[in-house]
Short mmCIF file of C-alpha atoms and ligand atoms in Angstrom, two decimals:
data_model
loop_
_atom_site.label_atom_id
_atom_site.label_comp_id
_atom_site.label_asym_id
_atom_site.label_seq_id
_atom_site.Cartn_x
_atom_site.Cartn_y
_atom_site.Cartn_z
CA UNK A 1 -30.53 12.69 16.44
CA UNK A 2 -33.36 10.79 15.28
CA UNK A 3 -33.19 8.79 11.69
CA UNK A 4 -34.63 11.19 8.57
CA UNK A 5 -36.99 8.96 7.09
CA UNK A 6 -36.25 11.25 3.53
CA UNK A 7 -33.06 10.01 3.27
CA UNK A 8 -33.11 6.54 4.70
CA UNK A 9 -33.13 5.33 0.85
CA UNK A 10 -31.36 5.68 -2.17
CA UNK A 11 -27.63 4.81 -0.96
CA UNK A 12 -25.85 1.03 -0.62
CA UNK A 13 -25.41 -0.93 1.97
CA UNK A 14 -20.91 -0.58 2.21
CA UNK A 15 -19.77 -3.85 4.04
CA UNK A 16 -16.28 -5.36 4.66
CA UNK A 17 -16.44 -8.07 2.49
CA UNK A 18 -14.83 -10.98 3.53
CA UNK A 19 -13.53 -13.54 0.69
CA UNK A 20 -10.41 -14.87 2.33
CA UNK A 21 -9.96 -18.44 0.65
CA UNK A 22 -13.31 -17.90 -1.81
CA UNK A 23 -13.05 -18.07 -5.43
CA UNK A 24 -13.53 -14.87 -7.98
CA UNK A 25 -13.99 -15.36 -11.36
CA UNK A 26 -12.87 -12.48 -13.18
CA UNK A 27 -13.96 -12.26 -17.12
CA UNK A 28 -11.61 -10.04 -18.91
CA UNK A 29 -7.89 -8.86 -18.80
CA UNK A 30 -8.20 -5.17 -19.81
CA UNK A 31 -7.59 -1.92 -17.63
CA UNK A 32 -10.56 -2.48 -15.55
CA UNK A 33 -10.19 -6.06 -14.60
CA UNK A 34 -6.85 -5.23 -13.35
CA UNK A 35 -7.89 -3.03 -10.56
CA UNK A 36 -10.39 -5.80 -9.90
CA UNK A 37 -7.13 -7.77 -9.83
CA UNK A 38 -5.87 -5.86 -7.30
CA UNK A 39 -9.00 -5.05 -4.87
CA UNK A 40 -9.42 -9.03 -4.74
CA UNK A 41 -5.69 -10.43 -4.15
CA UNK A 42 -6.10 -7.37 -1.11
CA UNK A 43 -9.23 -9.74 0.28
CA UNK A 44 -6.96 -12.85 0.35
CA UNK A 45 -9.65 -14.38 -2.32
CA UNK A 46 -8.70 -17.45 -5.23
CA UNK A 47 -8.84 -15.68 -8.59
CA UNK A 48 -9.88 -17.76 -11.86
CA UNK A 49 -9.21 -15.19 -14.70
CA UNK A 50 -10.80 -16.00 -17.84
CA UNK A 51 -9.52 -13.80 -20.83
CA UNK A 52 -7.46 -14.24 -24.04
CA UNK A 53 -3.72 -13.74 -23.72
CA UNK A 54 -3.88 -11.08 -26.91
CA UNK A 55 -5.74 -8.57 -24.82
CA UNK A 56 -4.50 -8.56 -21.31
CA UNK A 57 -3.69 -5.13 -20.00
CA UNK A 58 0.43 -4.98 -19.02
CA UNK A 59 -0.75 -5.07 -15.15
CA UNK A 60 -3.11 -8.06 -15.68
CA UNK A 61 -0.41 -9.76 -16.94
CA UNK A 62 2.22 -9.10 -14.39
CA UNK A 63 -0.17 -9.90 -11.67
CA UNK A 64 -0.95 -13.56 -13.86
CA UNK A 65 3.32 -14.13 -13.92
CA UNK A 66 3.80 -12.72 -10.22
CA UNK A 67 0.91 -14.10 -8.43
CA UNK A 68 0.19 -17.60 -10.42
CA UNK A 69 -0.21 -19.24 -6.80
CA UNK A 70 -3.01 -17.16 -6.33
CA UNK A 71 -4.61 -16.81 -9.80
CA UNK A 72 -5.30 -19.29 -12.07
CA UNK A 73 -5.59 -17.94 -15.62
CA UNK A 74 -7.27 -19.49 -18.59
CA UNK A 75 -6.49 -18.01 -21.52
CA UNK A 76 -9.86 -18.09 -23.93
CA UNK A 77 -12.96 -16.64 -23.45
CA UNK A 78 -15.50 -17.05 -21.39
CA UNK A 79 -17.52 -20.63 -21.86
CA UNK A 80 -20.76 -20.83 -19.85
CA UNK A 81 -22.00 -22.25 -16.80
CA UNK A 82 -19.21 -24.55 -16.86
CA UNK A 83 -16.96 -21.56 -15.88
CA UNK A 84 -19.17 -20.38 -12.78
CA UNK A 85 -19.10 -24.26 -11.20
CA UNK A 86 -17.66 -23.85 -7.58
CA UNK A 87 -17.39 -20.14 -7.72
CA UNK A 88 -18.74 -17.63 -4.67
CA UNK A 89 -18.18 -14.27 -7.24
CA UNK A 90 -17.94 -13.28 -10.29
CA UNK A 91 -16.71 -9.79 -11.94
CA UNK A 92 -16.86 -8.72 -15.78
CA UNK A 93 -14.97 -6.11 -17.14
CA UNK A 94 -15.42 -6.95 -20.91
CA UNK A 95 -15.94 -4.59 -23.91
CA UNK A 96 -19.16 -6.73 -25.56
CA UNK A 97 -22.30 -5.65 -23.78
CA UNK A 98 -24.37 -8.85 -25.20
CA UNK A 99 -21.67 -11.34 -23.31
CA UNK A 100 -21.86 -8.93 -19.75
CA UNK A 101 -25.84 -9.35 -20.18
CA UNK A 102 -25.70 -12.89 -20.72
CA UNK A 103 -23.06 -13.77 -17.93
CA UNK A 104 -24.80 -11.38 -15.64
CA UNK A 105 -28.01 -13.77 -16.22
CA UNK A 106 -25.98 -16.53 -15.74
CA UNK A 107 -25.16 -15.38 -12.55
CA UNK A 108 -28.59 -14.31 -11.19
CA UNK A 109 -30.13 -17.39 -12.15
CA UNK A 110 -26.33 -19.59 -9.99
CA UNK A 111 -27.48 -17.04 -7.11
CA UNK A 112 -23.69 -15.85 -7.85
CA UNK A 113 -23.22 -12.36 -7.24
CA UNK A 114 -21.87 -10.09 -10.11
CA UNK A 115 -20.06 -7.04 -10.84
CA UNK A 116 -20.63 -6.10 -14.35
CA UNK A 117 -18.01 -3.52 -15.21
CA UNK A 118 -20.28 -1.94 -17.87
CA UNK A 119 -23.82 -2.37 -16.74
CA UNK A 120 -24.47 -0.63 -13.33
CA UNK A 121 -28.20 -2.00 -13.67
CA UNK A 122 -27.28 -5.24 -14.14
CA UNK A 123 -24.52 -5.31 -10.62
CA UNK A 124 -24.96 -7.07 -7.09
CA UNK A 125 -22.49 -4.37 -5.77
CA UNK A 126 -20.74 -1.61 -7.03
CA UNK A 127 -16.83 -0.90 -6.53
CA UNK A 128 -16.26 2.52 -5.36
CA UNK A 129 -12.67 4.45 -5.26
CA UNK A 130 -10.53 3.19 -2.50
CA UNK A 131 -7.88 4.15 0.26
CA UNK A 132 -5.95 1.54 1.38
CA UNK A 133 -2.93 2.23 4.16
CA UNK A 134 -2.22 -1.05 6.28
CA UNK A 135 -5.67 -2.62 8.13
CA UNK A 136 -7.09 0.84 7.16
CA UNK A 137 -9.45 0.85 4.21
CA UNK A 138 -12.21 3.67 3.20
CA UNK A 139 -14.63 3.60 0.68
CA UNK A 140 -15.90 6.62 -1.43
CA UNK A 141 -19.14 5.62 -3.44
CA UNK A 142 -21.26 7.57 -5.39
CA UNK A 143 -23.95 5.16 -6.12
CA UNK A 144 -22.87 5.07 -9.53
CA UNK A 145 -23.54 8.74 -10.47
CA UNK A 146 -19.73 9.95 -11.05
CA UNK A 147 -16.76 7.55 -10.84
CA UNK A 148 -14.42 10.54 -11.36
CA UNK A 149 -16.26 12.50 -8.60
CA UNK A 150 -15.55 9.40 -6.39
CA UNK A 151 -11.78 9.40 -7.56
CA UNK A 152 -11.40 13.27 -6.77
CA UNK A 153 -12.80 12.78 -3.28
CA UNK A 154 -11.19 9.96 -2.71
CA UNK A 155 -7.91 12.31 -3.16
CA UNK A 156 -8.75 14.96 -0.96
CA UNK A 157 -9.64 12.45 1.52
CA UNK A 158 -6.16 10.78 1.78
CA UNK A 159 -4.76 14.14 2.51
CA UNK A 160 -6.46 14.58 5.55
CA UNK A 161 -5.59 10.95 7.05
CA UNK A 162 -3.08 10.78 9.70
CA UNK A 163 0.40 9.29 8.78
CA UNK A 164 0.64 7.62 11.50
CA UNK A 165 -3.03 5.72 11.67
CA UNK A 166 -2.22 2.53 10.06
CA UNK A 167 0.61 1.99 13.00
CA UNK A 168 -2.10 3.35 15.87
CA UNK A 169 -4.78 0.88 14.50
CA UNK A 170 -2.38 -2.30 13.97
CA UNK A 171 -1.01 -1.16 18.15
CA UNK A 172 -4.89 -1.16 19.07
CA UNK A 173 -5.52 -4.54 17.85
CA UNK A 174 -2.44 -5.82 19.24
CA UNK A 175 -3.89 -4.04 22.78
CA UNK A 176 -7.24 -5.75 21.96
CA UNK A 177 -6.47 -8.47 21.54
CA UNK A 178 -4.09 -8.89 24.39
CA UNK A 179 -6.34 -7.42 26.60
CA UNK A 180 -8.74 -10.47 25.47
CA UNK A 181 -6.75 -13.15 26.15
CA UNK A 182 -6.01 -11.21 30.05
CA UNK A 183 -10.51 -10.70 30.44
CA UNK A 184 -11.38 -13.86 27.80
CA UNK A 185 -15.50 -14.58 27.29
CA UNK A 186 -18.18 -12.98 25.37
CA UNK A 187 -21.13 -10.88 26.53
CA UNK A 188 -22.22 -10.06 30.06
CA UNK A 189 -20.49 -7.33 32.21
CA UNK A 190 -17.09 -8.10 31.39
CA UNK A 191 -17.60 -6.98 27.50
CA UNK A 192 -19.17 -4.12 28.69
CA UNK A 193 -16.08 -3.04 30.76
CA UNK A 194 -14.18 -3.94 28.45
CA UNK A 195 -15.90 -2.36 25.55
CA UNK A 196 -15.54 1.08 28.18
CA UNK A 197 -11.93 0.65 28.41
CA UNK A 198 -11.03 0.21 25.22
CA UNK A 199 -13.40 3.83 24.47
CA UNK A 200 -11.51 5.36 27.22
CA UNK A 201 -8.50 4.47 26.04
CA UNK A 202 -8.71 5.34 22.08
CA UNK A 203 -10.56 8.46 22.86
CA UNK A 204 -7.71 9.98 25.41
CA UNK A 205 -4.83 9.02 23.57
CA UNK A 206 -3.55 10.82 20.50
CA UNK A 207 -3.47 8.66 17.38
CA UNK A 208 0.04 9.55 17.04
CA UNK A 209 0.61 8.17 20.75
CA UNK A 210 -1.18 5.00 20.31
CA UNK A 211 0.81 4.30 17.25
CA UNK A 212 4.11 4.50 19.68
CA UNK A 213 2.42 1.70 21.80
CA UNK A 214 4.90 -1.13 22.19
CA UNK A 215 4.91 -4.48 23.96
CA UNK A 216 6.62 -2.98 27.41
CA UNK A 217 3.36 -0.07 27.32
CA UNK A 218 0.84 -2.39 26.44
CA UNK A 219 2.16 -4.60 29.17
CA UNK A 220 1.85 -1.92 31.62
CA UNK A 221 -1.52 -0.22 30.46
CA UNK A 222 -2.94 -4.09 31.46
CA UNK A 223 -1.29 -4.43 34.61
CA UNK A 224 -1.63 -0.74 35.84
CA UNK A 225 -4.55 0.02 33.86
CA UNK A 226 -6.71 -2.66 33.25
CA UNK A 227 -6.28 -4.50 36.04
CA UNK A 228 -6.98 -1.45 38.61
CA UNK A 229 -9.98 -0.50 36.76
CA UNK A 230 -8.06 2.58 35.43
CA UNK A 231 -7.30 4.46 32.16
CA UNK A 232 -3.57 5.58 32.39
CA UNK A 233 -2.36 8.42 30.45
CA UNK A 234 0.36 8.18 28.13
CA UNK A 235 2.71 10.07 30.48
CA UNK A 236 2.36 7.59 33.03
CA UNK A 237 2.90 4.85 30.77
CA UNK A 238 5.71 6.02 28.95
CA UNK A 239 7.30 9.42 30.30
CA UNK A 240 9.34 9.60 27.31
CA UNK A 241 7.12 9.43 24.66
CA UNK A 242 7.04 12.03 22.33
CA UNK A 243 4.56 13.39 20.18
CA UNK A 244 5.23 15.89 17.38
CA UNK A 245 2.38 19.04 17.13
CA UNK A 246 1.38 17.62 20.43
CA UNK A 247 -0.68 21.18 22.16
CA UNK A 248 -0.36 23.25 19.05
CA UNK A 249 1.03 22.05 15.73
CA UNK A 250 -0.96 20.04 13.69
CA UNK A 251 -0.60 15.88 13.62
CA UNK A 252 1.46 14.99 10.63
CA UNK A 253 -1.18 14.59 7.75
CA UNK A 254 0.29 11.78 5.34
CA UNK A 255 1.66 13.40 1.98
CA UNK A 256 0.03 10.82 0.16
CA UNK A 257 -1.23 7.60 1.77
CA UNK A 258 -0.54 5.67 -1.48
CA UNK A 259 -3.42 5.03 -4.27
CA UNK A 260 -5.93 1.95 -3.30
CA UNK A 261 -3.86 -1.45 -2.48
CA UNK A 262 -0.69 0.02 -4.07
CA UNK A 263 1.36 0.42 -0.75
CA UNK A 264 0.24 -1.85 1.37
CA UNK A 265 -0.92 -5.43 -0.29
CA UNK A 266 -1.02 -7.95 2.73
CA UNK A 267 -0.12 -11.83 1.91
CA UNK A 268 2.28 -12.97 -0.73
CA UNK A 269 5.55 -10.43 -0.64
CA UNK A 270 6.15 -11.03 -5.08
CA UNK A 271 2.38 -8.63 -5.22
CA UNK A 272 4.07 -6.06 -3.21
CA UNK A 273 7.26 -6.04 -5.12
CA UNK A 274 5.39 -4.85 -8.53
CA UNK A 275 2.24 -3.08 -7.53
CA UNK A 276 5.37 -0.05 -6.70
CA UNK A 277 4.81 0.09 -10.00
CA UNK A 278 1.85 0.11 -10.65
CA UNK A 279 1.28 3.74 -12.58
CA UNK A 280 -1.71 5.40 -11.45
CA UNK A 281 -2.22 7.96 -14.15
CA UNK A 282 -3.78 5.11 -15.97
CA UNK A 283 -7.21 5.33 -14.68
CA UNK A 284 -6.47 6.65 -10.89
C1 SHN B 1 -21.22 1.79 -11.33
C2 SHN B 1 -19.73 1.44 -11.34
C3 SHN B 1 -19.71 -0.07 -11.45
C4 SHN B 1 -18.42 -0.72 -10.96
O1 SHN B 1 -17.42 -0.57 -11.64
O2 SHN B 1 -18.46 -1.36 -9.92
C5 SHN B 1 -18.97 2.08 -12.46
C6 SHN B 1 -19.44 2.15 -13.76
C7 SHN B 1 -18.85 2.83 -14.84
N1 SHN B 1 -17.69 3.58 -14.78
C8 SHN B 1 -17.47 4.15 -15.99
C9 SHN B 1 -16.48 5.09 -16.28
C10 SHN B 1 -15.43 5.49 -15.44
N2 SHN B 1 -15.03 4.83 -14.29
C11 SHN B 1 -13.95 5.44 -13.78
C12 SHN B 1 -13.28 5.04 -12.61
C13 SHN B 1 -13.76 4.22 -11.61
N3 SHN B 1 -14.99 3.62 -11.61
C14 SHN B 1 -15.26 3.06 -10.41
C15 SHN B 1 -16.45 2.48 -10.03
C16 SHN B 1 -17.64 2.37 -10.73
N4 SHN B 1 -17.77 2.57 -12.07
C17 SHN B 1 -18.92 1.93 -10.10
C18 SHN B 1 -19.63 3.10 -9.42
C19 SHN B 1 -18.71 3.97 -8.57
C20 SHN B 1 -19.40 4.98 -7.75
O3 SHN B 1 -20.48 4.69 -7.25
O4 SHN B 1 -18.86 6.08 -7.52
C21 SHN B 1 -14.12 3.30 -9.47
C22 SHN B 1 -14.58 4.27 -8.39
C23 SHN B 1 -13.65 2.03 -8.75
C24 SHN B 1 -13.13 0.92 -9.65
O5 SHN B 1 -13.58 0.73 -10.76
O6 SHN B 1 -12.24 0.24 -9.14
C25 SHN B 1 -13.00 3.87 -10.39
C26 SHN B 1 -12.20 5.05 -9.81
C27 SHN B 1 -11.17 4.51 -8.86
C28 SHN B 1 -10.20 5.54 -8.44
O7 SHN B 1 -9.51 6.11 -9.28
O8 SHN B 1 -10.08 5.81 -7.28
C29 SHN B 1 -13.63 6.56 -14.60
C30 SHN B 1 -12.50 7.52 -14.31
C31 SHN B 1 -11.29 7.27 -15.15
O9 SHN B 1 -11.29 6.34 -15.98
O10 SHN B 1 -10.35 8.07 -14.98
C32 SHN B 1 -14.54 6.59 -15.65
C33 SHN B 1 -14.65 7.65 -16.74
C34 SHN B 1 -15.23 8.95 -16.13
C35 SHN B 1 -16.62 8.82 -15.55
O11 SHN B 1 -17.53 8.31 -16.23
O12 SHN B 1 -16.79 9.24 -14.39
C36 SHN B 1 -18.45 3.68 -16.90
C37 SHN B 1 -18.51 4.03 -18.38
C38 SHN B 1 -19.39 5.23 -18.57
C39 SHN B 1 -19.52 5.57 -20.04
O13 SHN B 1 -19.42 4.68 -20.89
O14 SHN B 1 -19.76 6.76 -20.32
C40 SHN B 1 -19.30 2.85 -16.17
C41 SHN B 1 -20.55 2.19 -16.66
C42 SHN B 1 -21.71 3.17 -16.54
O15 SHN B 1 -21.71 4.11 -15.74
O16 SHN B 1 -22.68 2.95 -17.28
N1 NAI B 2 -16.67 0.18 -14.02
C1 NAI B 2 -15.66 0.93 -14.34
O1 NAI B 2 -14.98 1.47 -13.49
C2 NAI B 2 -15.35 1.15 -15.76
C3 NAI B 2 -15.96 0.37 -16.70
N2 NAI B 2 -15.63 0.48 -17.99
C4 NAI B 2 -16.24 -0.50 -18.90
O2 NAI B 2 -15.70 -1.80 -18.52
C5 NAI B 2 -15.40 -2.59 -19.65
C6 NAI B 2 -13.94 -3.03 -19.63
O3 NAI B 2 -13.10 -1.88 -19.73
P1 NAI B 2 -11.53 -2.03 -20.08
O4 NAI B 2 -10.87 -2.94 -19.16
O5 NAI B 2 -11.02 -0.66 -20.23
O6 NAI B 2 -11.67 -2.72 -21.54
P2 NAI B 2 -10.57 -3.40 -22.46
O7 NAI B 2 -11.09 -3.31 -23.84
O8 NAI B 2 -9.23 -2.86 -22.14
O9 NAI B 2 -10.57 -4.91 -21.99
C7 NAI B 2 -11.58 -5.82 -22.29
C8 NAI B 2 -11.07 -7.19 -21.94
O10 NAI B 2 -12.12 -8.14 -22.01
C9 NAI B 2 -11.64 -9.29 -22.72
N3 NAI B 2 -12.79 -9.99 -23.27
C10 NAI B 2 -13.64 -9.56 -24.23
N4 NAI B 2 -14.59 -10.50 -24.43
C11 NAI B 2 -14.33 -11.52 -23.59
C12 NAI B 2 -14.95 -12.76 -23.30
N5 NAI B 2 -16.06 -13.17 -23.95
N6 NAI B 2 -14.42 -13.55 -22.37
C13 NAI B 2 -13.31 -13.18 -21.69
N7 NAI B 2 -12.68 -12.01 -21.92
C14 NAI B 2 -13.18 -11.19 -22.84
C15 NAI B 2 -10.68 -8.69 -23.75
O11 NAI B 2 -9.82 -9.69 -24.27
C16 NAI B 2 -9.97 -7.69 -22.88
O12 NAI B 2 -8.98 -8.30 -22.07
C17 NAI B 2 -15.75 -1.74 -20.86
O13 NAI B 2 -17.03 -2.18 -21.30
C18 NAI B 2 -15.82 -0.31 -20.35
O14 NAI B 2 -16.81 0.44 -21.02
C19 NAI B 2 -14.69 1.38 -18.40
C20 NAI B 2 -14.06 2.20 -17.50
C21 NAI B 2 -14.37 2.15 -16.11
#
């Protein structure tokens, strides 16, 4: 279909941020700046928190006593540009306006970019209400007009995504990547091919079936697949294999793929152990 020039404007640009082993400053300890907590530990980032110990949020302060490898807290308020030294992002989520303005200056002028909780004008990037089940992560933005609107879709969303895609996405990377190291290089006719197979084989295959993809199938979807320039099926790869709603029923729909990073926090096993508890009625 060709591009709408009428509404090629007005939206974000959503990316997959990478911050694995880059350092967040995070200004405040309150409700908000622990769900920035959270979103950030997810991206494998270095956290300096800056906030007074007086008004942390419960959650802030677990993840400060559970996670002090990862965050280093200073317990005052913010200082100045002796704070933002070193630092590749910075978050507010502070409850005095003239301090978000004057950080968020700070920022523009370091070439930092900022989140600032309670000034959309004044943000690099806006958060937006996330799903989070395994290497599966969706985004719901509304470009700032409704935060709750964004929550309440988000919801209705996560109903609708397959229990088992999580476990079919980790099998197809595992696939992937074998199937790379079998057909290495980059470019030319062998990434096309291989670009084809992969299509082939994540559009034939049920979600549910890739997701029962072990090392023995993988094996022999290279070898008798690959190899011969074919796409097997999943019966000839595994005769046993067996699918639940398969020609019918309906795929099992996940009763609730668990709020944002709650469920599924990769990297250090002590932020798994209390995000269970994390409550969501708080602000989810
Ligand atoms: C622009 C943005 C900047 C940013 O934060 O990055 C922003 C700004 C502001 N939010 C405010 C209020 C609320 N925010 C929430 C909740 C969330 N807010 C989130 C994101 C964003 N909020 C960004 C745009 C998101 C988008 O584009 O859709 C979510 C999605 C993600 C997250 O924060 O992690 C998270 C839901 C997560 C989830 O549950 O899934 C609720 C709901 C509640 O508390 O129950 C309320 C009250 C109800 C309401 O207002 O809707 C106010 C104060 C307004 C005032 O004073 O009146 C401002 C400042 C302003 O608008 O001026
Ligand atoms: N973007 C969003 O999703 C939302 C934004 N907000 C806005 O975000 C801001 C934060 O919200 P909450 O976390 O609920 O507020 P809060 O009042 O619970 O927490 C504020 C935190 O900032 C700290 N703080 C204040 N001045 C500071 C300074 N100079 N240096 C370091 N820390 C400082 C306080 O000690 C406290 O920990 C508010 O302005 C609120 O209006 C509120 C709800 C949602």
């Amino acid at each position: 279909m060709a591009p709408n020039p009428q509404t090629l404007s007005g939206g974000s640009l959503l990316l997959a941020w990478q911050l694995k082993g880059k350092r967040v400053l995070i200004i405040g300890g309150g409700d908000v700046a622990s769900g920035r907590i959270e979103s950030v530990l997810v991206a494998d980032a270095l956290i300096t928190l800056i906030a007074p110990r007086r008004g942390l949020h419960p959650l802030t302060k677990k993840f400060i006593d559970n996670c002090s490898d990862r965050i280093t807290y200073r317990d005052r308020g913010f200082a100045g540009v002796s704070d933002l030294q070193k630092i590749d992002m910075v978050l507010t989520a502070i409850d005095n306006v003239d301090k978000s303005r004057e950080i968020s200056q700070l920022c523009r002028e370091m070439k930092i970019p900022v989140n600032v909780a309670d000034i959309p004008a004044l943000c690099d990037f806006y958060f937006g209400s996330q799903i989070r089940s395994g290497p599966l992560q969706v985004m719901i933005s509304t470009n700032g007009q409704s935060p709750k609107l964004a929550n309440i879709i988000r919801k209705k969303i996560e109903t609708v995504i397959p229990e088992c895609a999580a476990e079919a996405i980790e099998k197809v990377g595992e696939l992937r990547s074998k199937l790379r190291e079998r057909a290495p290089g980059v470019g030319g006719d062998l990434s096309k091919q291989r670009m084809r197979w992969m299509v082939d084989i994540c559009s034939s295959w049920d979600m549910e079936e890739l997701s029962q993809l072990d090392h023995e199938m993988m094996t022999k979807l290279l070898e008798d697949g690959w190899e011969k320039n074919k796409v097997l099926r999943p019966e000839e790869v595994s005769p046993s294999l067996k699918i639940e709603g398969k020609n019918g029923g309906s795929p099992k729909v996940s009763s609730l793929v668990l709020p944002a990073a709650v469920s599924f926090v990769a990297g250090a096993a002590c932020t798994a152990a209390f995000l269970l508890l994390h409550n969501p009625v708080v602000r989810k």
